[in-house]
mmCIF file with all atom_site columns, C-alpha atoms in Angstrom:
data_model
loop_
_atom_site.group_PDB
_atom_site.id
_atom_site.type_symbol
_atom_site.label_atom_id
_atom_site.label_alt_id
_atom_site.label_comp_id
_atom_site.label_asym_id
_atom_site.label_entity_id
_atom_site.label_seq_id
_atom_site.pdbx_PDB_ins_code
_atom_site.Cartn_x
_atom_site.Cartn_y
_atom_site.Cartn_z
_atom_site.occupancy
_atom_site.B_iso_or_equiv
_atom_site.pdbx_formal_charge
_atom_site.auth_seq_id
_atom_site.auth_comp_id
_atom_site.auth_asym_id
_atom_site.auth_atom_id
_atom_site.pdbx_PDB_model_num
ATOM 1   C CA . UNK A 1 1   ? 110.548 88.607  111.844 1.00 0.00 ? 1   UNK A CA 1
ATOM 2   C CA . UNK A 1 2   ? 113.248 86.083  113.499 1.00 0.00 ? 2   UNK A CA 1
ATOM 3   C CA . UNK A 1 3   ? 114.472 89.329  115.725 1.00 0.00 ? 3   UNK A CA 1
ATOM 4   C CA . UNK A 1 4   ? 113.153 90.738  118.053 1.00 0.00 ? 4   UNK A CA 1
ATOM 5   C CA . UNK A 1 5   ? 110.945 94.464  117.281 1.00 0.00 ? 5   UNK A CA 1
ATOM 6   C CA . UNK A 1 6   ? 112.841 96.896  118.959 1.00 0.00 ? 6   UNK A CA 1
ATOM 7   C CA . UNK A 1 7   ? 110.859 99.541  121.294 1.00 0.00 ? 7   UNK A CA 1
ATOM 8   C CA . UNK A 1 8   ? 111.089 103.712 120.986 1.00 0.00 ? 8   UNK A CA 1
ATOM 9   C CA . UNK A 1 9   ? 110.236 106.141 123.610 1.00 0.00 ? 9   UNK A CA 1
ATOM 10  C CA . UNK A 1 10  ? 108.540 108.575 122.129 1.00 0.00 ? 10  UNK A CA 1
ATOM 11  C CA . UNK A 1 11  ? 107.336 111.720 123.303 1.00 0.00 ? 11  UNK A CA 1
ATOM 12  C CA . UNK A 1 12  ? 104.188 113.618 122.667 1.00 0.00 ? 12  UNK A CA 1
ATOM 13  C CA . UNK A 1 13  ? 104.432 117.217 120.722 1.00 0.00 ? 13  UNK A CA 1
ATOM 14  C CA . UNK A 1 14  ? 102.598 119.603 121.918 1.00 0.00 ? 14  UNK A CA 1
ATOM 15  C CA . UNK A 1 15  ? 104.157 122.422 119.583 1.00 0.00 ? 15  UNK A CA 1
ATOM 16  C CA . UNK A 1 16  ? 104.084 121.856 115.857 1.00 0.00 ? 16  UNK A CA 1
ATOM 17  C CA . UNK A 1 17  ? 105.613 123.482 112.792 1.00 0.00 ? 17  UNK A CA 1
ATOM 18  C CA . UNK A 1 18  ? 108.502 123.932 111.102 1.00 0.00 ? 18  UNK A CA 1
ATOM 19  C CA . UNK A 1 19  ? 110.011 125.695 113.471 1.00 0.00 ? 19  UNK A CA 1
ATOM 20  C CA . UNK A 1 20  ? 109.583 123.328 116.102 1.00 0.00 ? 20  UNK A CA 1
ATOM 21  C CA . UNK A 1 21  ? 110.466 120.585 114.649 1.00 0.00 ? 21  UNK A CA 1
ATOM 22  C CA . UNK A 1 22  ? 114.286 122.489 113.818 1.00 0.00 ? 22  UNK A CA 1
ATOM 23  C CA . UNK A 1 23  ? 114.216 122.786 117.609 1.00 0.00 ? 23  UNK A CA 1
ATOM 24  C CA . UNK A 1 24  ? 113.312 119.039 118.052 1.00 0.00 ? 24  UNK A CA 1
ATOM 25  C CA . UNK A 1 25  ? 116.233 118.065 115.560 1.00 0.00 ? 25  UNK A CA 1
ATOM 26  C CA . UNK A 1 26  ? 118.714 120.090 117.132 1.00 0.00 ? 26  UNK A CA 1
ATOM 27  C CA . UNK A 1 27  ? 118.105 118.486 120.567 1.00 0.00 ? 27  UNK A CA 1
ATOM 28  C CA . UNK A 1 28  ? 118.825 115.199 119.071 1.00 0.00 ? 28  UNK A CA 1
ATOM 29  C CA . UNK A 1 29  ? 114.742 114.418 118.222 1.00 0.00 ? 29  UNK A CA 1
ATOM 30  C CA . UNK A 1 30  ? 112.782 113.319 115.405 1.00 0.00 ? 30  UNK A CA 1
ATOM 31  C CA . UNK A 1 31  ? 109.642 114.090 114.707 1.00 0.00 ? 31  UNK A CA 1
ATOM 32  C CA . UNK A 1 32  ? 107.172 111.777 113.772 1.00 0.00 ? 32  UNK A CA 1
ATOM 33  C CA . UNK A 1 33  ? 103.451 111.503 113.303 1.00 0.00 ? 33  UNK A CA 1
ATOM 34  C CA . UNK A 1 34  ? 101.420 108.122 114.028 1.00 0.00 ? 34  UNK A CA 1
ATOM 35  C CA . UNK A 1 35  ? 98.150  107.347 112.202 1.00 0.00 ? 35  UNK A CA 1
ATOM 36  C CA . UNK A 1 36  ? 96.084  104.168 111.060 1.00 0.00 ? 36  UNK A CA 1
ATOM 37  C CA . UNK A 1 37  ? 93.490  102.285 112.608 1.00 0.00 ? 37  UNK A CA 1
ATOM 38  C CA . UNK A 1 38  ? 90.723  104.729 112.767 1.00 0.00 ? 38  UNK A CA 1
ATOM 39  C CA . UNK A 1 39  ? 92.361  106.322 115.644 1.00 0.00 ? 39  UNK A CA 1
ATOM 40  C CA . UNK A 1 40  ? 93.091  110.187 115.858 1.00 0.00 ? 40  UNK A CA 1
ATOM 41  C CA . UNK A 1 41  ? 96.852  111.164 114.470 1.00 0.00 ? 41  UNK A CA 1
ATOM 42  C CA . UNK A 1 42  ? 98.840  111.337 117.159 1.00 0.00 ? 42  UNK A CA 1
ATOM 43  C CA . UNK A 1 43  ? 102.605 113.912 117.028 1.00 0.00 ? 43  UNK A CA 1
ATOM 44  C CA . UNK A 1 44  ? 105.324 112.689 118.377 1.00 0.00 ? 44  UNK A CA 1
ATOM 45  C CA . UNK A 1 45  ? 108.863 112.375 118.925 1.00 0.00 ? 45  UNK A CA 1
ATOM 46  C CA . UNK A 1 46  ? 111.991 109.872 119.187 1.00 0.00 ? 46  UNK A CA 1
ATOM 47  C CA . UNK A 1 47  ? 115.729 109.615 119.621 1.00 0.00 ? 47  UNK A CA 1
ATOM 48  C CA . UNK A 1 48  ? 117.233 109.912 116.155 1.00 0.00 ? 48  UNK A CA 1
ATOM 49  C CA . UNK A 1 49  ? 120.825 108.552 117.154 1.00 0.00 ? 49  UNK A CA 1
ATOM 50  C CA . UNK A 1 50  ? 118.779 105.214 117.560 1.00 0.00 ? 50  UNK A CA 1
ATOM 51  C CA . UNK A 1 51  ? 116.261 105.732 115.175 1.00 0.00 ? 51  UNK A CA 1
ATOM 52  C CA . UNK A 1 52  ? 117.903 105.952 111.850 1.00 0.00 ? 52  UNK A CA 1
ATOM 53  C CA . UNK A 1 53  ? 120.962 103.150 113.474 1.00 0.00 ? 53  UNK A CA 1
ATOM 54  C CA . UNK A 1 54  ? 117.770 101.025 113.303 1.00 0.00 ? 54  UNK A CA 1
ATOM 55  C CA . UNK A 1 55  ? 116.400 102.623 109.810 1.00 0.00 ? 55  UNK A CA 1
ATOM 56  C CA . UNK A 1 56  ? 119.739 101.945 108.764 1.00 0.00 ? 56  UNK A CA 1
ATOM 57  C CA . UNK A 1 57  ? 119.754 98.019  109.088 1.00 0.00 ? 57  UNK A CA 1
ATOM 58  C CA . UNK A 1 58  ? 116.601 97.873  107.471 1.00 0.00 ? 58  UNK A CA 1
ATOM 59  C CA . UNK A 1 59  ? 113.916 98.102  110.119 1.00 0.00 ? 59  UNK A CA 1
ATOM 60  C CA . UNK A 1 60  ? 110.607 98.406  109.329 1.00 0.00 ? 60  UNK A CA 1
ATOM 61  C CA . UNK A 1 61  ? 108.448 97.856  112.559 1.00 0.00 ? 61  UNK A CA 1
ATOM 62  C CA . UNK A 1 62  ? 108.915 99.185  116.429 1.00 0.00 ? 62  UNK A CA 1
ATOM 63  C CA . UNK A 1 63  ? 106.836 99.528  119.264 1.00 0.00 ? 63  UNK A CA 1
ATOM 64  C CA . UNK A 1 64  ? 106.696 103.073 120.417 1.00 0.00 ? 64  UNK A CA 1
ATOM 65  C CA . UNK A 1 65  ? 106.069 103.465 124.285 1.00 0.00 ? 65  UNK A CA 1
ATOM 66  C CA . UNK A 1 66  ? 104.275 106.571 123.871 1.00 0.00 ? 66  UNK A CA 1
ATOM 67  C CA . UNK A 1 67  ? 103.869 108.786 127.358 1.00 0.00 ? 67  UNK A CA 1
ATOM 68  C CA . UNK A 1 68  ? 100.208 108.726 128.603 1.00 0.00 ? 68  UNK A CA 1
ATOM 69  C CA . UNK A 1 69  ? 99.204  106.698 125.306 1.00 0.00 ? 69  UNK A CA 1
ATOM 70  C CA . UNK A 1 70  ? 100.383 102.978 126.501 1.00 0.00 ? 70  UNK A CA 1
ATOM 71  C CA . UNK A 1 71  ? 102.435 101.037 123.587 1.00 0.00 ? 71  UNK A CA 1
ATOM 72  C CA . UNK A 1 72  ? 101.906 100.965 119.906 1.00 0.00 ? 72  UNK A CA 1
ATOM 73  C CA . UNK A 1 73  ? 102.994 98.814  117.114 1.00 0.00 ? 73  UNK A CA 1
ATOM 74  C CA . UNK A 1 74  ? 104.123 100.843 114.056 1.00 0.00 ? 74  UNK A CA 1
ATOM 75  C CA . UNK A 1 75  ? 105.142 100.272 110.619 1.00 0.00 ? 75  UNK A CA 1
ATOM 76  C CA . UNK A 1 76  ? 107.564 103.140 108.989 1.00 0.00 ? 76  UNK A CA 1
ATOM 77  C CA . UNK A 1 77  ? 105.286 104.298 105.885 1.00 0.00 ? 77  UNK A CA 1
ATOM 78  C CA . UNK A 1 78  ? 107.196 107.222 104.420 1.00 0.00 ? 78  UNK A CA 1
ATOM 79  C CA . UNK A 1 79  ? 110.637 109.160 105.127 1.00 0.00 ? 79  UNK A CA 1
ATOM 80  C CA . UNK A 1 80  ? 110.481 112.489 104.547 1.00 0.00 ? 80  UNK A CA 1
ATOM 81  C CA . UNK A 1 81  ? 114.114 113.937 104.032 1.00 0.00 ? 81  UNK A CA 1
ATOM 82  C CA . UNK A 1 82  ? 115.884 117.197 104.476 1.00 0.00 ? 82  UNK A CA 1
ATOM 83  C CA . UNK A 1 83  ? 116.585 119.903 101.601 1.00 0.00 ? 83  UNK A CA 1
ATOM 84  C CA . UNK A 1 84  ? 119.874 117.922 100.203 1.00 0.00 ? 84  UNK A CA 1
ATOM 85  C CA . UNK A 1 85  ? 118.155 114.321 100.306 1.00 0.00 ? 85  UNK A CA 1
ATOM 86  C CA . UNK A 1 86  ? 120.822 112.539 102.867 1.00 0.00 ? 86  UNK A CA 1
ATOM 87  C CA . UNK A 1 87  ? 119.145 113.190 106.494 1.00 0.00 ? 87  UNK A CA 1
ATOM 88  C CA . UNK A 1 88  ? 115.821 111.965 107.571 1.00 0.00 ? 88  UNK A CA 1
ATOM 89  C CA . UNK A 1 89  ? 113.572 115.455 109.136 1.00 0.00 ? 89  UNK A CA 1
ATOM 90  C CA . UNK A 1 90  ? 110.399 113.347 109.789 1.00 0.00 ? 90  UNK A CA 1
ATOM 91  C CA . UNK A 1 91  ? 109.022 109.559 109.955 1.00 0.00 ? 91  UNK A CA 1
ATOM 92  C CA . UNK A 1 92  ? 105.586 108.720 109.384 1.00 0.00 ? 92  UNK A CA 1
ATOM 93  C CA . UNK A 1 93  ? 104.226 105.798 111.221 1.00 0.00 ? 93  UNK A CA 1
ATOM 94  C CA . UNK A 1 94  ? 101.281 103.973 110.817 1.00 0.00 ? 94  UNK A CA 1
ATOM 95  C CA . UNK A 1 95  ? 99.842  101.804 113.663 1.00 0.00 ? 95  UNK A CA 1
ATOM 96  C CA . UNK A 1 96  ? 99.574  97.670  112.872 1.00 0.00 ? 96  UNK A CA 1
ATOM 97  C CA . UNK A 1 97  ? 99.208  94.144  114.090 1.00 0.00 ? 97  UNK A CA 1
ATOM 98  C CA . UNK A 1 98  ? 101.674 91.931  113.885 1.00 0.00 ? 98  UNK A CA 1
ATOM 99  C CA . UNK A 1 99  ? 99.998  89.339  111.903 1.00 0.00 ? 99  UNK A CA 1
ATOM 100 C CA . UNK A 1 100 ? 98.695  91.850  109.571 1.00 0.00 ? 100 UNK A CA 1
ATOM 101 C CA . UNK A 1 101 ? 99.625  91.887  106.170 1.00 0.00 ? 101 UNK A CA 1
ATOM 102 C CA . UNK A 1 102 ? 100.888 94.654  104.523 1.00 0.00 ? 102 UNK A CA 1
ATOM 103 C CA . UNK A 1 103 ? 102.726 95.570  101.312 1.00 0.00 ? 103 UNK A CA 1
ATOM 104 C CA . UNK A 1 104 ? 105.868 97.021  101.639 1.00 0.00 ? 104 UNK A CA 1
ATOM 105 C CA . UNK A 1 105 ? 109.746 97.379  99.782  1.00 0.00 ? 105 UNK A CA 1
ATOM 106 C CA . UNK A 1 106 ? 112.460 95.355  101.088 1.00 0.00 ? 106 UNK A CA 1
ATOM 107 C CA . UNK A 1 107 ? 115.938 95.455  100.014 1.00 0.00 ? 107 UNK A CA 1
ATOM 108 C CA . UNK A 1 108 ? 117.605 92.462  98.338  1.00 0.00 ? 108 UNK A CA 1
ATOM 109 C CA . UNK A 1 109 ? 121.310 91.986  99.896  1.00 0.00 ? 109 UNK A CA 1
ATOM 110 C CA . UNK A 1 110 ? 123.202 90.345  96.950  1.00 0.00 ? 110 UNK A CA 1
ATOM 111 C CA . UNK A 1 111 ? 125.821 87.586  97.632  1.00 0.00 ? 111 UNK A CA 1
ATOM 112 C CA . UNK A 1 112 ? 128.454 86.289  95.211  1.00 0.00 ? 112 UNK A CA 1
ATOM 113 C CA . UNK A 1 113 ? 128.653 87.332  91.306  1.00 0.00 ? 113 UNK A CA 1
ATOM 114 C CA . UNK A 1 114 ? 126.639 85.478  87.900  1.00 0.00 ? 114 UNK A CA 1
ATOM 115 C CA . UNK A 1 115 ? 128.471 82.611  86.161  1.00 0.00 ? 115 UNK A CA 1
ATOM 116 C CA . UNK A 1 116 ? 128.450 85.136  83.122  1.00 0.00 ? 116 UNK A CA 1
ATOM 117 C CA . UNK A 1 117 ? 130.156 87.802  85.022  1.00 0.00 ? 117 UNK A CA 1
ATOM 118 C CA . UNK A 1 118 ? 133.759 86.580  84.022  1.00 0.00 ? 118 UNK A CA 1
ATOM 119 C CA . UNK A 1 119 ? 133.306 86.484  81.032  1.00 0.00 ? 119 UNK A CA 1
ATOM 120 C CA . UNK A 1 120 ? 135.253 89.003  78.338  1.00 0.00 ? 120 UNK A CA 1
ATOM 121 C CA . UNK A 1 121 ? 133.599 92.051  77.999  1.00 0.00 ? 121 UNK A CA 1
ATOM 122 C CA . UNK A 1 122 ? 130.805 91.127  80.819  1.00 0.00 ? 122 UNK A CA 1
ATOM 123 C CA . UNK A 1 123 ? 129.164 94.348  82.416  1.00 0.00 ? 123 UNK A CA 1
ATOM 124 C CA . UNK A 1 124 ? 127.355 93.736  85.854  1.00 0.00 ? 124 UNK A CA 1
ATOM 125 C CA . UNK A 1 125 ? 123.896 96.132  85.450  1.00 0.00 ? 125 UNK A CA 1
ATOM 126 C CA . UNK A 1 126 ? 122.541 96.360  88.796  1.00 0.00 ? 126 UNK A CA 1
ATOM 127 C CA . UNK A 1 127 ? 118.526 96.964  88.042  1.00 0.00 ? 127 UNK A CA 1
ATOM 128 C CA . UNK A 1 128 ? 116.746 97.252  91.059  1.00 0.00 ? 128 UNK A CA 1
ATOM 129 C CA . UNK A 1 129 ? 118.288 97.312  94.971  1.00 0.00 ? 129 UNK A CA 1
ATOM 130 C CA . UNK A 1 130 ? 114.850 96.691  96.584  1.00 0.00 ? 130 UNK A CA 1
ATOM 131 C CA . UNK A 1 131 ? 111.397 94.838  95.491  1.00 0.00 ? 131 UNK A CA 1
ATOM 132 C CA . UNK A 1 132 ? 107.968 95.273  96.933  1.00 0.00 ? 132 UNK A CA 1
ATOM 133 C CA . UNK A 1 133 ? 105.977 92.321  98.889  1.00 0.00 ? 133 UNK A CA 1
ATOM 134 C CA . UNK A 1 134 ? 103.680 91.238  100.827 1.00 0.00 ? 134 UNK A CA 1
ATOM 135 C CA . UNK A 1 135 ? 103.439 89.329  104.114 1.00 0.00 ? 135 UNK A CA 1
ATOM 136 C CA . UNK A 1 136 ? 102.699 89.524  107.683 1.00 0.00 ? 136 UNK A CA 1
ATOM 137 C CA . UNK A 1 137 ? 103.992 92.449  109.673 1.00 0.00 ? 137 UNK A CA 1
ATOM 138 C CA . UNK A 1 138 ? 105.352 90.291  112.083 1.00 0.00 ? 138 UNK A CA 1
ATOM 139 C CA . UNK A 1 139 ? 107.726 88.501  109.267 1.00 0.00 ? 139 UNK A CA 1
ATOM 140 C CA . UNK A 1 140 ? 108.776 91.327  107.563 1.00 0.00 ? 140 UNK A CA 1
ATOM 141 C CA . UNK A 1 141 ? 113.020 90.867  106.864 1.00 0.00 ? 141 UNK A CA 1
ATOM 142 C CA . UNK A 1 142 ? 115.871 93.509  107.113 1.00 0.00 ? 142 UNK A CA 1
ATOM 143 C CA . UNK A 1 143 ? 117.004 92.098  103.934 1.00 0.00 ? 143 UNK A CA 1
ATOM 144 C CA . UNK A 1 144 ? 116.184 89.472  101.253 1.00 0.00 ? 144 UNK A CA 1
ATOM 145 C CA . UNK A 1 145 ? 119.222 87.142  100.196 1.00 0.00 ? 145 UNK A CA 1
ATOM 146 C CA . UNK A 1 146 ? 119.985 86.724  96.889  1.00 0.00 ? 146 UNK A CA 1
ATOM 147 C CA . UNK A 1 147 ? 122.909 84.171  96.136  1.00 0.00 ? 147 UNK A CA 1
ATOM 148 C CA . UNK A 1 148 ? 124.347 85.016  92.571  1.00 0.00 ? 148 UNK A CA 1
ATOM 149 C CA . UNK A 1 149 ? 126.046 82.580  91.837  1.00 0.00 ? 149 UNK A CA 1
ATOM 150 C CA . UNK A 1 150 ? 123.239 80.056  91.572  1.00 0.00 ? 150 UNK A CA 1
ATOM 151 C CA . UNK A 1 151 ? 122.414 81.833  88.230  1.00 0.00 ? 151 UNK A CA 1
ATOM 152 C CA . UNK A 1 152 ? 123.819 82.672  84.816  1.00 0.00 ? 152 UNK A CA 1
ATOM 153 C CA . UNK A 1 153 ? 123.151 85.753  83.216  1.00 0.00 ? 153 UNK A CA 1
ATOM 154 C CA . UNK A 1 154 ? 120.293 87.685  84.961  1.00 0.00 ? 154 UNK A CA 1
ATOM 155 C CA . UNK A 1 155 ? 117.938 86.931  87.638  1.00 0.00 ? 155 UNK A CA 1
ATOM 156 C CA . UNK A 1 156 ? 114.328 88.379  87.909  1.00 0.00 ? 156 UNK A CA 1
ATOM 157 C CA . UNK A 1 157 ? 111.974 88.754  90.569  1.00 0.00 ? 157 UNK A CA 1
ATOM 158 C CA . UNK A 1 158 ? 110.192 85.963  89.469  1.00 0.00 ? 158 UNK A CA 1
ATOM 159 C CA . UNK A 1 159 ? 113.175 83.603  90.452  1.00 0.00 ? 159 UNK A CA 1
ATOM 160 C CA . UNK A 1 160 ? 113.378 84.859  93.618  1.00 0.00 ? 160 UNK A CA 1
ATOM 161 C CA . UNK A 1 161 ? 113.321 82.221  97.057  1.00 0.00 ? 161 UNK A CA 1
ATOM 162 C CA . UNK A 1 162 ? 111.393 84.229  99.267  1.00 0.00 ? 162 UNK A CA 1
ATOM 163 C CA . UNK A 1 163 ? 110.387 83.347  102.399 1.00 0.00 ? 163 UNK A CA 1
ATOM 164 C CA . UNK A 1 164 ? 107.305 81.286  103.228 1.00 0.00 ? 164 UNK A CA 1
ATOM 165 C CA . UNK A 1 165 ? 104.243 83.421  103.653 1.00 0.00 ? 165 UNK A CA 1
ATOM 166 C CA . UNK A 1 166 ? 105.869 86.162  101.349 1.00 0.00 ? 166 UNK A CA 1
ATOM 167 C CA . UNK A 1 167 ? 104.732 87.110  97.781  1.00 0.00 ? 167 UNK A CA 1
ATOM 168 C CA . UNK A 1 168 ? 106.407 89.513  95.439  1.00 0.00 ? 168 UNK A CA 1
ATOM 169 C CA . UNK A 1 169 ? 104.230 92.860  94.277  1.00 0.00 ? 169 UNK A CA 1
ATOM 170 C CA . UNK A 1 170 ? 106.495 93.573  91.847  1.00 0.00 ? 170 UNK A CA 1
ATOM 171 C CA . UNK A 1 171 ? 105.795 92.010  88.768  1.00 0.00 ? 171 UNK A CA 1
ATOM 172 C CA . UNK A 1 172 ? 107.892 88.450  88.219  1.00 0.00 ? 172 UNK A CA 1
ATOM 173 C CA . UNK A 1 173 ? 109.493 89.332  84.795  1.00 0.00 ? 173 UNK A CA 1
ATOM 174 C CA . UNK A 1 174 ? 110.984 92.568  86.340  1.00 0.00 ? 174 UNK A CA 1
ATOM 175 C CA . UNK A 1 175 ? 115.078 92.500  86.453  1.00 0.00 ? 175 UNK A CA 1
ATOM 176 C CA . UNK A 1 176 ? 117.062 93.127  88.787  1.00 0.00 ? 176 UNK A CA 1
ATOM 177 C CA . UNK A 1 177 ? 120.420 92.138  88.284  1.00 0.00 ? 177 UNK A CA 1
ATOM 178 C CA . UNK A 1 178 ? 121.635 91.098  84.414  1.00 0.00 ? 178 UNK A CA 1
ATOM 179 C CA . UNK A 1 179 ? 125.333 90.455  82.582  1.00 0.00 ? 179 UNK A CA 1
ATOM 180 C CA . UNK A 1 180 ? 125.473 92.432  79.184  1.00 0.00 ? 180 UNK A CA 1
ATOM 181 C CA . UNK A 1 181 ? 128.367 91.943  77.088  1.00 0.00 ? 181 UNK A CA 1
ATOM 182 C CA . UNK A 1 182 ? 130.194 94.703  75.815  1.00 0.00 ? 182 UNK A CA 1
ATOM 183 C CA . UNK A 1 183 ? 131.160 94.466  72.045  1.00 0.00 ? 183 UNK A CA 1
ATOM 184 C CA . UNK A 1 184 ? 134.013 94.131  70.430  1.00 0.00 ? 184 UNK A CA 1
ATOM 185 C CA . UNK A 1 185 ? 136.161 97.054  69.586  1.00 0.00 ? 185 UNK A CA 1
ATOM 186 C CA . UNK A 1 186 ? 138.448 96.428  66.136  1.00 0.00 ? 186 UNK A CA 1
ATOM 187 C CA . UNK A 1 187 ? 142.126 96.832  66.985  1.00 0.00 ? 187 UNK A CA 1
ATOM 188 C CA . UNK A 1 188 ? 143.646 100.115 67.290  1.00 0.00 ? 188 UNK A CA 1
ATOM 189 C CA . UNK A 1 189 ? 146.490 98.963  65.114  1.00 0.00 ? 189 UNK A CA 1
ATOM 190 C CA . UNK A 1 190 ? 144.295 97.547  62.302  1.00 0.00 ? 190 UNK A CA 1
ATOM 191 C CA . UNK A 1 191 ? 142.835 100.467 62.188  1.00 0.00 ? 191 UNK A CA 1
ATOM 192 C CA . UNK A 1 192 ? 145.681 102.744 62.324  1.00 0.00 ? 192 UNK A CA 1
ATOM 193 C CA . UNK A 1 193 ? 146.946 100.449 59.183  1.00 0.00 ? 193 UNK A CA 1
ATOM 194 C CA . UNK A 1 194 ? 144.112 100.769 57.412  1.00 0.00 ? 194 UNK A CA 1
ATOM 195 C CA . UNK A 1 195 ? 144.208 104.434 57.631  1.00 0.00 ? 195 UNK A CA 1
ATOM 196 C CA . UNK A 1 196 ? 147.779 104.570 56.830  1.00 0.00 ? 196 UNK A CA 1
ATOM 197 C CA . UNK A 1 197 ? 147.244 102.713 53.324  1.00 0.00 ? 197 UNK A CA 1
ATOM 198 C CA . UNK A 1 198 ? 144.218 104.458 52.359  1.00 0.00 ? 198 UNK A CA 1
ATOM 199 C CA . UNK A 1 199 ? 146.237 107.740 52.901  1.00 0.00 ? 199 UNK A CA 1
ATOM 200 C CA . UNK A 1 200 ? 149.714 106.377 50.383  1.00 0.00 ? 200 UNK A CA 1
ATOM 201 C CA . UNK A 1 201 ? 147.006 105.108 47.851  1.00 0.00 ? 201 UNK A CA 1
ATOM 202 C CA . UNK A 1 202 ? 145.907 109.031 48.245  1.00 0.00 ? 202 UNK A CA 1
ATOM 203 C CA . UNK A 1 203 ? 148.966 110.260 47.923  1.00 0.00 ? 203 UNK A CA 1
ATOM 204 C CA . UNK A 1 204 ? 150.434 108.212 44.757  1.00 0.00 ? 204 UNK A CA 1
ATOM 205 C CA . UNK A 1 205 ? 152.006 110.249 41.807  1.00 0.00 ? 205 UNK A CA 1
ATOM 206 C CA . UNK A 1 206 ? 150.057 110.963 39.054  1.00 0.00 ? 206 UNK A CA 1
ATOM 207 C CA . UNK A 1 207 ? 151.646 109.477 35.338  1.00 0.00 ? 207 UNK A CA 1
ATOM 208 C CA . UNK A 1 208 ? 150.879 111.485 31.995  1.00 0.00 ? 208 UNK A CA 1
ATOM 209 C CA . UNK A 1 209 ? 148.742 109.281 30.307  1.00 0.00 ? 209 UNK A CA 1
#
């Protein structure tokens, strides 16, 4: 990572349960559990003002100071999130080294539009907002950049300029942006004209033969 991992207090639990953790919430606290590296789960909890700010930019690693436990490096492994999907209730954590590799998703932050996109009838289908990789924990990015406008009509993860040391888990020939082109309606007035006529040719007088 070019930036600099930003550091947690967190604070041991001592009471778990759902109940609890409500309580925790409510003061402003999120719960979170840290595991990994053969050593014994540990409970815990942060700020979640600064937590999910940081969530929110895309962080993925932080050191959490933890009281009578010293400082540990953690990865975010999972979100768990509250009955209606749009608040974060619990982080899981999972301790690492920062020149560990690990795989993990990252979201792409798109730039610009495809050359195609202008054209008549173009429709912009946005595939996938976030790929998986792999690299070292310590180079792990908010965000991958992906300038459009150096392609035509699609782009796949296989064309992707990732950063040195990174490889893409998800497979190359996967999409994630791509230009389809609507087709053509016939005129409304053709149409309309066509109907008219076939409804006067309906409609003509019969002679006695």
């Amino acid at each position: 990572m070019t930036h600099e991992t930003p550091t947690l207090v967190a604070s041991k639990r001592e009471r778990l349960g759902s109940r609890y953790a409500q309580r925790l919430r409510k003061s402003g606290q999120l719960p979170a559990v840290i595991y990994g590296h053969g050593a014994d789960p540990i409970s815990v909890s942060v700020e979640e003002k600064a937590t999910l700010a940081h969530l929110h930019h895309g962080q993925h690693v932080f050191n959490l100071e933890i009281e009578g436990e010293g400082t540990e490096t953690c990865l975010v492994k999972d979100l768990q999130f509250g009955f209606l999907g749009d608040n974060v209730i619990h982080l899981d954590l999972t301790r690492v080294d920062l020149d560990e590799r690990v795989k993990i998703l990252v979201h792409l932050d798109l730039h610009g539009e495809l050359k195609s996109a202008s054209e008549a009838g173009a429709i912009v289908v946005h595939d996938h907002a976030e790929i998986e990789v792999e690299c070292a924990v310590r180079n792990i990015p908010e965000s991958i950049r992906v300038d459009l406008g150096a392609y035509d009509s699609s782009i796949n993860v296989g064309e992707l300029e990732l950063p040195e040391g990174m490889i893409a888990i998800t497979p190359a020939d996967t999409n994630i942006i791509h230009v389809q082109i609507a087709a053509a309606e016939e005129p409304e007035e053709a149409t309309d004209e066509a109907a008219g006529n076939a409804s006067s040719e309906g409609d003509a007088p019969k002679t006695d033969g």
